[in-house]
Short mmCIF file of C-alpha atoms and ligand atoms in Angstrom, two decimals:
data_model
loop_
_atom_site.label_atom_id
_atom_site.label_comp_id
_atom_site.label_asym_id
_atom_site.label_seq_id
_atom_site.Cartn_x
_atom_site.Cartn_y
_atom_site.Cartn_z
CA MET F 1 28.97 29.68 41.65
CA LYS F 2 29.62 25.97 41.40
CA ARG F 3 25.91 25.26 41.45
CA LYS F 4 25.30 27.84 38.77
CA THR F 5 27.89 26.26 36.51
CA ALA F 6 26.37 22.83 37.05
CA LEU F 7 22.92 24.16 36.23
CA PHE F 8 24.29 25.78 33.09
CA PHE F 9 25.68 22.44 31.88
CA VAL F 10 22.48 20.59 32.69
CA CYS F 11 20.53 23.11 30.60
CA LEU F 12 23.03 22.85 27.79
CA LEU F 13 22.73 19.07 27.80
CA ALA F 14 18.93 19.25 27.79
CA LEU F 15 19.01 21.67 24.87
CA GLY F 16 21.45 19.41 23.02
CA ASN F 17 19.18 16.41 23.50
CA PHE F 18 16.18 18.41 22.32
CA VAL F 19 17.97 19.50 19.15
CA LEU F 20 19.11 15.93 18.49
CA ALA F 21 15.60 14.53 18.99
CA GLN F 22 14.10 17.05 16.54
CA LYS F 23 14.05 15.71 13.01
CA LYS F 24 14.47 18.08 10.11
CA LYS F 25 11.33 19.35 8.41
CA ILE F 26 10.56 20.18 4.80
CA GLY F 27 7.20 21.91 5.28
CA THR F 28 5.31 23.59 8.09
CA GLU F 29 2.35 21.28 8.69
CA THR F 30 1.50 20.55 12.34
CA PRO F 31 0.65 17.00 13.58
CA GLU F 32 -2.99 18.07 13.98
CA GLN F 33 -3.13 19.31 10.39
CA LYS F 34 -1.60 16.06 9.20
CA LYS F 35 -4.12 14.04 11.19
CA LYS F 36 -6.91 15.92 9.45
CA ARG F 37 -5.36 15.46 6.00
CA MET F 38 -4.93 11.73 6.66
CA GLU F 39 -8.38 11.21 8.13
CA TRP F 40 -10.21 9.75 5.12
CA TRP F 41 -7.32 7.35 4.54
CA THR F 42 -7.11 6.24 8.16
CA ASP F 43 -10.86 5.67 8.25
CA SER F 44 -10.86 3.71 4.97
CA ARG F 45 -8.52 0.94 6.14
CA PHE F 46 -8.78 -1.07 2.90
CA GLY F 47 -7.57 -0.27 -0.60
CA MET F 48 -6.76 -1.97 -3.88
CA PHE F 49 -3.29 -1.96 -5.41
CA ILE F 50 -3.21 -2.62 -9.15
CA HIS F 51 -0.02 -3.64 -10.93
CA TRP F 52 -0.57 -3.53 -14.63
CA GLY F 53 1.89 -3.04 -17.43
CA LEU F 54 3.65 -4.84 -20.29
CA TYR F 55 4.85 -7.50 -17.81
CA ALA F 56 1.30 -8.89 -17.80
CA MET F 57 2.19 -10.46 -21.16
CA PRO F 58 5.21 -12.59 -20.18
CA ALA F 59 3.05 -13.25 -17.06
CA ARG F 60 5.99 -14.38 -14.99
CA HIS F 61 6.63 -11.48 -12.55
CA GLU F 62 6.80 -7.71 -13.02
CA TRP F 63 10.57 -7.93 -12.53
CA VAL F 64 10.95 -10.29 -15.51
CA LYS F 65 13.17 -7.84 -17.40
CA HIS F 66 15.58 -7.80 -14.47
CA ASN F 67 15.22 -11.46 -13.51
CA GLU F 68 16.00 -12.68 -17.01
CA SER F 69 18.33 -9.79 -17.96
CA LEU F 70 16.21 -9.04 -21.01
CA THR F 71 17.40 -6.42 -23.50
CA ASP F 72 15.12 -3.68 -24.82
CA ALA F 73 14.92 -5.61 -28.07
CA GLN F 74 13.83 -8.79 -26.28
CA TYR F 75 11.19 -6.81 -24.37
CA GLN F 76 9.89 -5.04 -27.47
CA PRO F 77 7.29 -7.65 -28.56
CA TYR F 78 5.32 -6.97 -25.38
CA PHE F 79 5.02 -3.32 -26.39
CA ASP F 80 4.22 -4.08 -30.02
CA LEU F 81 1.50 -6.58 -29.11
CA PHE F 82 -0.03 -5.05 -25.96
CA ASN F 83 -3.73 -5.20 -26.69
CA PRO F 84 -5.99 -5.37 -23.62
CA ASP F 85 -9.21 -5.85 -25.55
CA ASN F 86 -11.28 -6.61 -22.46
CA PHE F 87 -10.09 -3.63 -20.41
CA ASP F 88 -13.13 -2.26 -18.64
CA PRO F 89 -12.12 -0.21 -15.60
CA LYS F 90 -15.79 0.22 -14.67
CA LEU F 91 -15.83 -3.49 -13.97
CA TRP F 92 -12.61 -3.24 -11.94
CA ALA F 93 -14.13 -0.42 -9.91
CA LYS F 94 -17.31 -2.40 -9.27
CA GLN F 95 -15.29 -5.39 -8.09
CA ALA F 96 -13.15 -3.22 -5.81
CA LYS F 97 -16.22 -1.57 -4.35
CA ALA F 98 -17.99 -4.87 -3.79
CA ALA F 99 -14.92 -6.12 -1.90
CA GLY F 100 -15.21 -3.10 0.39
CA MET F 101 -12.16 -1.22 -0.86
CA LYS F 102 -12.27 2.55 -0.46
CA TYR F 103 -9.29 3.60 -2.54
CA ALA F 104 -7.20 2.25 -5.40
CA VAL F 105 -3.60 2.80 -6.47
CA LEU F 106 -2.65 1.93 -10.05
CA THR F 107 0.84 1.67 -11.54
CA SER F 108 1.11 4.63 -13.91
CA LYS F 109 4.63 3.41 -14.70
CA HIS F 110 6.49 0.46 -13.18
CA HIS F 111 10.24 -0.28 -13.21
CA GLU F 112 10.03 -1.39 -16.86
CA GLY F 113 9.41 2.28 -17.77
CA PHE F 114 6.21 1.73 -19.76
CA CYS F 115 3.56 4.40 -19.15
CA LEU F 116 -0.14 3.65 -19.00
CA PHE F 117 -0.77 7.40 -19.23
CA ASP F 118 -0.34 9.72 -22.17
CA SER F 119 2.90 11.55 -21.43
CA LYS F 120 4.40 14.25 -23.63
CA TYR F 121 7.87 13.17 -22.59
CA THR F 122 8.01 9.63 -23.94
CA ASP F 123 6.85 7.42 -26.79
CA TYR F 124 6.97 4.41 -24.51
CA LYS F 125 3.29 4.60 -23.58
CA ALA F 126 -0.01 2.79 -24.04
CA VAL F 127 -1.17 5.29 -26.65
CA ASN F 128 1.47 3.93 -29.02
CA THR F 129 0.56 0.26 -28.54
CA PRO F 130 -2.47 -1.48 -30.06
CA ALA F 131 -4.34 -0.27 -26.93
CA LYS F 132 -4.13 3.20 -28.52
CA ARG F 133 -5.37 5.20 -25.54
CA ASP F 134 -4.68 6.77 -22.17
CA LEU F 135 -5.57 3.93 -19.80
CA ILE F 136 -4.99 6.03 -16.71
CA LYS F 137 -7.67 8.48 -17.69
CA GLU F 138 -10.24 5.70 -18.00
CA PHE F 139 -9.18 4.23 -14.66
CA VAL F 140 -9.51 7.56 -12.88
CA ASN F 141 -12.96 8.26 -14.31
CA ALA F 142 -14.31 4.79 -13.60
CA PHE F 143 -13.11 4.59 -10.00
CA ARG F 144 -14.24 8.10 -9.15
CA ALA F 145 -17.68 7.26 -10.53
CA GLU F 146 -17.92 4.44 -7.94
CA GLY F 147 -16.88 6.78 -5.13
CA ILE F 148 -13.43 5.21 -4.80
CA ARG F 149 -10.47 7.50 -4.16
CA VAL F 150 -7.66 7.29 -6.71
CA GLY F 151 -3.92 7.11 -6.36
CA PHE F 152 -0.97 6.63 -8.68
CA TYR F 153 2.00 4.39 -8.18
CA TYR F 154 5.00 5.82 -10.03
CA SER F 155 8.28 3.97 -10.27
CA LEU F 156 11.33 6.11 -9.52
CA ILE F 157 13.30 3.34 -11.19
CA ASP F 158 13.21 3.16 -14.99
CA TRP F 159 14.75 0.30 -16.93
CA HIS F 160 13.88 1.75 -20.31
CA HIS F 161 14.89 5.40 -20.13
CA PRO F 162 18.17 5.96 -22.01
CA GLN F 163 19.44 8.47 -19.43
CA PHE F 164 18.78 6.34 -16.35
CA PRO F 165 22.24 5.31 -15.11
CA ILE F 166 22.74 1.57 -14.97
CA ASP F 167 22.94 0.34 -11.38
CA ARG F 168 22.92 -2.91 -9.46
CA LEU F 169 19.22 -3.56 -10.18
CA HIS F 170 19.26 -2.70 -13.87
CA PRO F 171 18.53 -5.53 -16.33
CA SER F 172 21.68 -4.64 -18.33
CA ARG F 173 24.02 -4.39 -15.35
CA PRO F 174 27.49 -5.58 -16.38
CA LYS F 175 28.52 -9.15 -15.68
CA PRO F 176 30.98 -9.48 -14.12
CA GLU F 177 30.51 -6.24 -12.22
CA SER F 178 33.36 -3.78 -12.00
CA ASP F 179 33.65 -0.02 -11.62
CA SER F 180 35.18 0.35 -15.04
CA ALA F 181 32.42 -1.71 -16.66
CA TYR F 182 29.74 0.49 -15.03
CA ASP F 183 31.63 3.65 -16.03
CA ARG F 184 31.81 2.51 -19.61
CA MET F 185 28.09 1.72 -19.78
CA ASN F 186 27.08 4.98 -18.10
CA GLN F 187 29.28 7.29 -20.19
CA HIS F 188 26.34 8.80 -22.00
CA ARG F 189 23.72 8.51 -19.29
CA ASP F 190 22.85 11.59 -17.27
CA MET F 191 20.93 11.35 -14.00
CA ALA F 192 20.07 15.06 -14.11
CA ALA F 193 18.25 14.54 -17.39
CA TYR F 194 16.34 11.56 -15.96
CA ARG F 195 15.51 13.54 -12.82
CA GLN F 196 13.93 16.21 -15.00
CA TYR F 197 11.99 13.54 -16.91
CA MET F 198 10.55 12.24 -13.64
CA ARG F 199 9.57 15.71 -12.50
CA ASN F 200 7.90 16.36 -15.84
CA GLN F 201 5.94 13.13 -15.71
CA ILE F 202 4.86 13.51 -12.11
CA THR F 203 3.74 17.03 -12.98
CA GLU F 204 1.61 15.59 -15.77
CA LEU F 205 0.10 13.00 -13.46
CA LEU F 206 -0.73 15.61 -10.86
CA THR F 207 -2.18 18.19 -13.23
CA ASN F 208 -3.98 16.32 -16.00
CA TYR F 209 -6.26 14.03 -13.99
CA GLY F 210 -8.00 16.18 -11.39
CA LYS F 211 -7.63 15.57 -7.68
CA ILE F 212 -5.24 12.72 -6.92
CA ASP F 213 -5.49 11.32 -3.42
CA ILE F 214 -2.31 9.26 -3.14
CA LEU F 215 1.11 9.16 -4.76
CA TRP F 216 2.99 5.93 -4.22
CA LEU F 217 6.61 6.38 -5.30
CA ASP F 218 8.79 3.26 -5.55
CA PHE F 219 11.64 2.91 -4.47
CA SER F 220 15.05 3.90 -3.06
CA TYR F 221 18.10 1.69 -2.62
CA PRO F 222 20.91 4.01 -1.55
CA GLY F 223 24.53 2.92 -1.35
CA LYS F 224 27.01 1.57 -3.84
CA ARG F 225 25.50 1.28 -7.30
CA GLY F 226 22.13 2.21 -5.88
CA LYS F 227 19.96 5.31 -5.86
CA GLY F 228 18.59 7.49 -3.10
CA ARG F 229 17.36 10.95 -2.22
CA ASP F 230 20.15 12.89 -3.95
CA ASP F 231 19.70 10.96 -7.17
CA TRP F 232 15.93 11.51 -7.23
CA GLY F 233 16.15 15.08 -5.92
CA SER F 234 13.66 13.87 -3.31
CA VAL F 235 13.29 17.01 -1.21
CA GLU F 236 12.56 19.23 -4.19
CA LEU F 237 10.34 16.57 -5.72
CA LEU F 238 8.23 16.27 -2.59
CA LYS F 239 7.88 20.06 -2.37
CA MET F 240 6.70 20.12 -5.95
CA ILE F 241 4.19 17.31 -5.33
CA ARG F 242 2.69 19.06 -2.30
CA LYS F 243 2.44 22.30 -4.24
CA LEU F 244 0.62 20.66 -7.14
CA GLN F 245 -1.75 18.65 -4.91
CA PRO F 246 -1.83 20.09 -1.39
CA GLY F 247 -4.04 17.35 0.07
CA ILE F 248 -2.16 14.40 -1.43
CA ILE F 249 -0.84 11.51 0.67
CA VAL F 250 2.69 10.31 -0.21
CA ASP F 251 4.40 7.04 0.79
CA ASN F 252 7.82 6.64 2.41
CA ARG F 253 10.06 5.40 -0.38
CA LEU F 254 11.82 8.64 -1.36
CA ASN F 255 14.63 7.94 1.14
CA LEU F 256 13.68 10.96 3.26
CA GLU F 257 13.76 9.14 6.61
CA GLU F 258 15.76 11.92 8.25
CA TYR F 259 12.89 14.36 7.73
CA GLU F 260 9.90 14.30 10.02
CA ASP F 261 7.60 15.08 7.10
CA GLY F 262 9.52 13.30 4.34
CA GLN F 263 6.73 10.69 4.16
CA ASP F 264 3.11 10.39 5.16
CA PHE F 265 2.98 6.68 5.89
CA GLU F 266 5.12 3.58 6.19
CA THR F 267 4.77 0.67 3.78
CA PRO F 268 5.61 -2.70 5.33
CA GLU F 269 5.58 -4.98 2.28
CA GLN F 270 4.40 -8.59 2.36
CA VAL F 271 4.93 -8.91 6.13
CA LYS F 272 3.17 -11.30 8.50
CA VAL F 273 0.45 -9.98 10.82
CA GLU F 274 2.70 -10.67 13.86
CA GLU F 275 5.16 -8.09 12.56
CA LEU F 276 2.58 -5.31 12.49
CA ALA F 277 2.35 -4.72 16.26
CA LYS F 278 5.45 -2.55 16.18
CA TYR F 279 3.68 0.08 14.06
CA HIS F 280 1.05 1.02 16.67
CA GLY F 281 0.46 4.76 16.78
CA LYS F 282 2.01 5.42 13.35
CA TYR F 283 0.47 5.92 9.93
CA TRP F 284 1.07 2.78 7.93
CA GLU F 285 -0.28 0.54 5.20
CA THR F 286 0.85 -2.98 4.50
CA CYS F 287 0.81 -3.97 0.84
CA GLN F 288 0.18 -7.62 0.07
CA THR F 289 -0.27 -9.87 -2.93
CA PHE F 290 -2.64 -12.75 -3.56
CA SER F 291 0.14 -15.08 -4.62
CA GLY F 292 3.61 -13.52 -4.41
CA SER F 293 4.21 -11.47 -7.52
CA TRP F 294 2.55 -8.08 -8.11
CA GLY F 295 2.12 -8.29 -11.85
CA TYR F 296 -0.07 -11.04 -13.29
CA HIS F 297 1.70 -14.37 -12.85
CA ARG F 298 0.04 -17.19 -14.70
CA ASP F 299 1.87 -20.10 -13.14
CA GLU F 300 2.07 -19.06 -9.52
CA ASN F 301 0.15 -21.53 -7.37
CA SER F 302 0.74 -20.02 -3.96
CA TRP F 303 -2.59 -18.21 -3.74
CA LYS F 304 -3.70 -17.19 -0.26
CA SER F 305 -7.02 -18.60 0.97
CA THR F 306 -9.97 -16.37 1.91
CA GLN F 307 -9.18 -17.09 5.54
CA GLU F 308 -5.59 -15.89 5.09
CA LEU F 309 -6.67 -12.75 3.23
CA LEU F 310 -9.23 -11.86 5.90
CA ARG F 311 -6.65 -12.41 8.62
CA LEU F 312 -4.42 -9.90 6.84
CA LEU F 313 -7.22 -7.36 6.69
CA ILE F 314 -8.38 -7.83 10.28
CA GLY F 315 -4.78 -8.09 11.48
CA SER F 316 -3.93 -4.78 9.86
CA VAL F 317 -6.83 -2.95 11.45
CA SER F 318 -6.25 -4.63 14.81
CA ASN F 319 -2.77 -3.09 14.74
CA GLY F 320 -3.99 0.34 13.68
CA GLY F 321 -3.12 0.32 9.97
CA ASN F 322 -4.37 -0.17 6.43
CA LEU F 323 -4.25 -3.06 3.98
CA LEU F 324 -3.50 -2.40 0.30
CA LEU F 325 -4.34 -5.65 -1.44
CA ASN F 326 -2.93 -6.16 -4.91
CA VAL F 327 -4.52 -7.38 -8.11
CA GLY F 328 -2.43 -8.01 -11.23
CA PRO F 329 -4.81 -7.84 -14.20
CA THR F 330 -4.10 -9.99 -17.24
CA ALA F 331 -2.79 -8.67 -20.55
CA ARG F 332 -6.37 -8.72 -21.82
CA GLY F 333 -7.22 -6.20 -19.16
CA GLU F 334 -9.19 -8.37 -16.77
CA PHE F 335 -8.91 -9.64 -13.22
CA ASP F 336 -8.36 -13.36 -13.66
CA GLN F 337 -10.85 -15.78 -12.15
CA ARG F 338 -8.78 -16.51 -9.05
CA ALA F 339 -8.60 -12.80 -8.22
CA GLN F 340 -12.31 -12.34 -8.90
CA ASN F 341 -13.17 -15.20 -6.55
CA ALA F 342 -10.92 -13.85 -3.82
CA LEU F 343 -12.44 -10.38 -4.08
CA ALA F 344 -15.96 -11.75 -4.07
CA ASN F 345 -15.25 -13.81 -0.94
CA ILE F 346 -13.81 -10.80 0.86
CA GLY F 347 -16.86 -8.82 -0.26
CA LYS F 348 -19.19 -11.43 1.18
CA TRP F 349 -17.46 -11.12 4.55
CA MET F 350 -17.31 -7.33 4.39
CA HIS F 351 -21.01 -7.12 3.67
CA GLY F 352 -21.78 -8.39 7.16
CA ASN F 353 -18.70 -7.27 9.02
CA SER F 354 -17.30 -4.01 7.64
CA ARG F 355 -18.40 -2.19 10.80
CA ALA F 356 -15.47 -3.94 12.49
CA ILE F 357 -13.05 -2.55 9.84
CA TYR F 358 -13.85 1.02 8.78
CA ASN F 359 -12.95 3.73 11.31
CA CYS F 360 -11.52 1.03 13.57
CA THR F 361 -8.16 0.53 15.21
CA TYR F 362 -6.47 -1.54 17.92
CA ALA F 363 -8.27 -2.16 21.22
CA PRO F 364 -7.61 -0.06 24.31
CA ALA F 365 -4.91 -1.56 26.53
CA ALA F 366 -7.49 -2.58 29.17
CA PHE F 367 -8.82 -5.31 26.86
CA LYS F 368 -6.85 -8.52 26.58
CA THR F 369 -7.13 -10.52 23.37
CA PRO F 370 -9.12 -13.75 23.98
CA GLU F 371 -7.48 -16.92 22.77
CA ASN F 372 -7.51 -17.52 19.00
CA THR F 373 -9.10 -14.17 18.20
CA MET F 374 -8.12 -10.74 16.96
CA LEU F 375 -9.60 -7.53 18.33
CA THR F 376 -10.60 -4.37 16.54
CA TYR F 377 -12.12 -1.33 18.19
CA HIS F 378 -14.40 1.46 17.00
CA PRO F 379 -13.57 4.49 19.17
CA ALA F 380 -16.55 6.65 18.09
CA SER F 381 -19.15 4.08 19.21
CA ASN F 382 -17.00 2.47 21.92
CA ARG F 383 -17.62 -1.00 20.51
CA LEU F 384 -15.15 -3.83 20.59
CA TYR F 385 -15.02 -6.55 17.93
CA VAL F 386 -13.82 -10.06 18.66
CA HIS F 387 -12.88 -11.87 15.43
CA LEU F 388 -13.20 -15.62 15.96
CA LEU F 389 -10.31 -17.22 14.10
CA GLU F 390 -11.30 -20.63 15.42
CA TYR F 391 -14.90 -21.39 16.20
CA ARG F 392 -15.96 -22.86 19.54
CA LYS F 393 -19.13 -23.12 21.60
CA SER F 394 -18.21 -20.53 24.18
CA LEU F 395 -16.00 -17.50 24.30
CA VAL F 396 -13.99 -16.53 27.37
CA LEU F 397 -13.39 -12.79 27.60
CA PRO F 398 -10.46 -12.51 30.01
CA GLY F 399 -10.78 -9.72 32.58
CA TYR F 400 -13.88 -8.24 30.92
CA LYS F 401 -16.05 -8.35 34.06
CA GLY F 402 -18.12 -5.17 34.37
CA LYS F 403 -17.07 -3.93 30.96
CA VAL F 404 -19.66 -5.49 28.63
CA LYS F 405 -23.18 -4.11 28.30
CA TYR F 406 -24.44 -6.28 25.44
CA ALA F 407 -23.05 -8.85 23.02
CA GLN F 408 -24.17 -9.92 19.54
CA PHE F 409 -22.94 -11.44 16.30
CA LEU F 410 -22.10 -8.62 13.96
CA HIS F 411 -23.28 -10.21 10.70
CA ASP F 412 -26.92 -10.54 11.87
CA ASN F 413 -27.18 -8.57 15.14
CA SER F 414 -28.30 -11.72 16.94
CA GLU F 415 -27.86 -11.65 20.70
CA LEU F 416 -25.14 -13.67 22.41
CA ARG F 417 -26.07 -14.18 26.00
CA ILE F 418 -23.60 -13.96 28.84
CA ALA F 419 -23.46 -17.51 30.23
CA LYS F 420 -21.53 -16.70 33.38
CA GLN F 421 -18.89 -14.62 35.03
CA GLU F 422 -15.89 -16.55 36.35
CA GLY F 423 -13.77 -14.39 38.56
CA GLU F 424 -12.82 -11.43 36.38
CA ASP F 425 -13.77 -13.22 33.17
CA VAL F 426 -16.98 -13.08 31.17
CA VAL F 427 -18.12 -16.20 29.29
CA LEU F 428 -20.40 -15.94 26.26
CA ASN F 429 -22.40 -18.82 24.87
CA LEU F 430 -22.10 -19.24 21.10
CA PRO F 431 -24.44 -21.36 18.94
CA ALA F 432 -23.24 -24.93 18.45
CA GLN F 433 -23.36 -24.50 14.70
CA LYS F 434 -20.80 -22.08 13.27
CA PRO F 435 -22.65 -19.41 11.26
CA ASP F 436 -21.95 -19.30 7.53
CA VAL F 437 -19.33 -16.59 7.95
CA GLU F 438 -15.64 -17.26 7.21
CA ILE F 439 -14.53 -15.43 10.37
CA PRO F 440 -17.53 -14.70 12.64
CA VAL F 441 -17.32 -11.46 14.62
CA VAL F 442 -18.72 -10.83 18.09
CA GLU F 443 -19.70 -7.21 18.68
CA LEU F 444 -19.41 -6.03 22.27
CA VAL F 445 -21.28 -2.92 23.31
CA LEU F 446 -19.09 -1.65 26.13
CA GLN F 447 -20.16 -0.05 29.40
C1 GLC A 1 8.67 -3.64 -4.60
C2 GLC A 1 8.82 -4.12 -6.01
C3 GLC A 1 7.67 -3.88 -6.85
C4 GLC A 1 6.34 -3.63 -6.25
C5 GLC A 1 6.42 -2.96 -4.92
C6 GLC A 1 5.11 -2.90 -4.19
O1 GLC A 1 9.34 -2.49 -4.34
O2 GLC A 1 9.94 -3.61 -6.64
O3 GLC A 1 7.65 -4.75 -7.92
O4 GLC A 1 5.71 -2.78 -7.09
O5 GLC A 1 7.36 -3.49 -4.15
O6 GLC A 1 5.26 -2.54 -2.88
#
């Protein structure tokens, strides 16, 4: 009897733990079905983020309206004068493709509220500026024509919509802050009305432009004077999105962390490569800028070097994730020269080395990372890639004895002979002269 009671409690405890460990679910997709849906994205590894809006005109950060507490009236000249006369998305698509990017995500609306697309629900759109047209439509057509998958960024936040309740991030937040000041300002603002506006616009984006591969919603900041899932109506919104575009991939910024399927991938923003190891085994994409701000910033001088950009790309793949690298086109509709150069340099490297990026992930645990290198691994061909961050005349592969069948440089398939085995290590001879490759890659055909 005693034993039976004990057993009963053990079972109860186990059941309790099981229930606690289970996260809530919104849909019915299995992990295998998700894996399949995510496959093209996981294989692609490299995409282009594009932040483009009225903020390209002040050219001093896409948060300029917030940073400088600008009023609608002060922001109005950017709308009245927005005239991207050199906008040629075919050129953007060609540059993205040459850099090796497989998908692109463009801001259909950023926090400023301005829409690049032709929406029935607002006048605050490109069609009503001197640009006079639906810029999203041209983007979608041009990128698809180059075989690049298309995604939309859509800001949940809206600093222009008259119904969007003023919160701690809003450009016209009261100073000094007090509950009564907020109440006074929000008297005639109605979140339910804004919620409907968002649903209407997202419906337009997901019905008027054909198949959309990614929706990148940005962002939640729950808590006092913030906004989160209840404000956005996130659960219902996500259901609607999946119904309109069943195959679509959605980011994790709807504040649905408590649901197992409340997001498709995580979005570590502007993090260092060292911080990416903790994401192994998950779906994730790190988004990164060339120089700090996402929108075009004329005076920012903190541009990353080609070496740094490649380390971000390789570092992402070597930790099992994607890199979404951002370009902020100018108000004339072009990638500025610094961005063009950076993309071209990445493209030059990718031309010889993309085999170590696409369809790749982190190395199996049996392979230690040689000093001053990063490893990527191509499971389908069982090849390991050693990215040489610092060039030297020989490469020690620690504990690789008996594991390597053949070694070559990836950019030209030129053989690298095994110089010797030392204990469990394999030592490769490299040419004295570093090849003309920013980060040379050694391809190991494994046993
Ligand atoms: C942040 C910023 C935004 C940018 C985004 C990209 O949430 O608010 O300006 O678009 O990150 O990840």
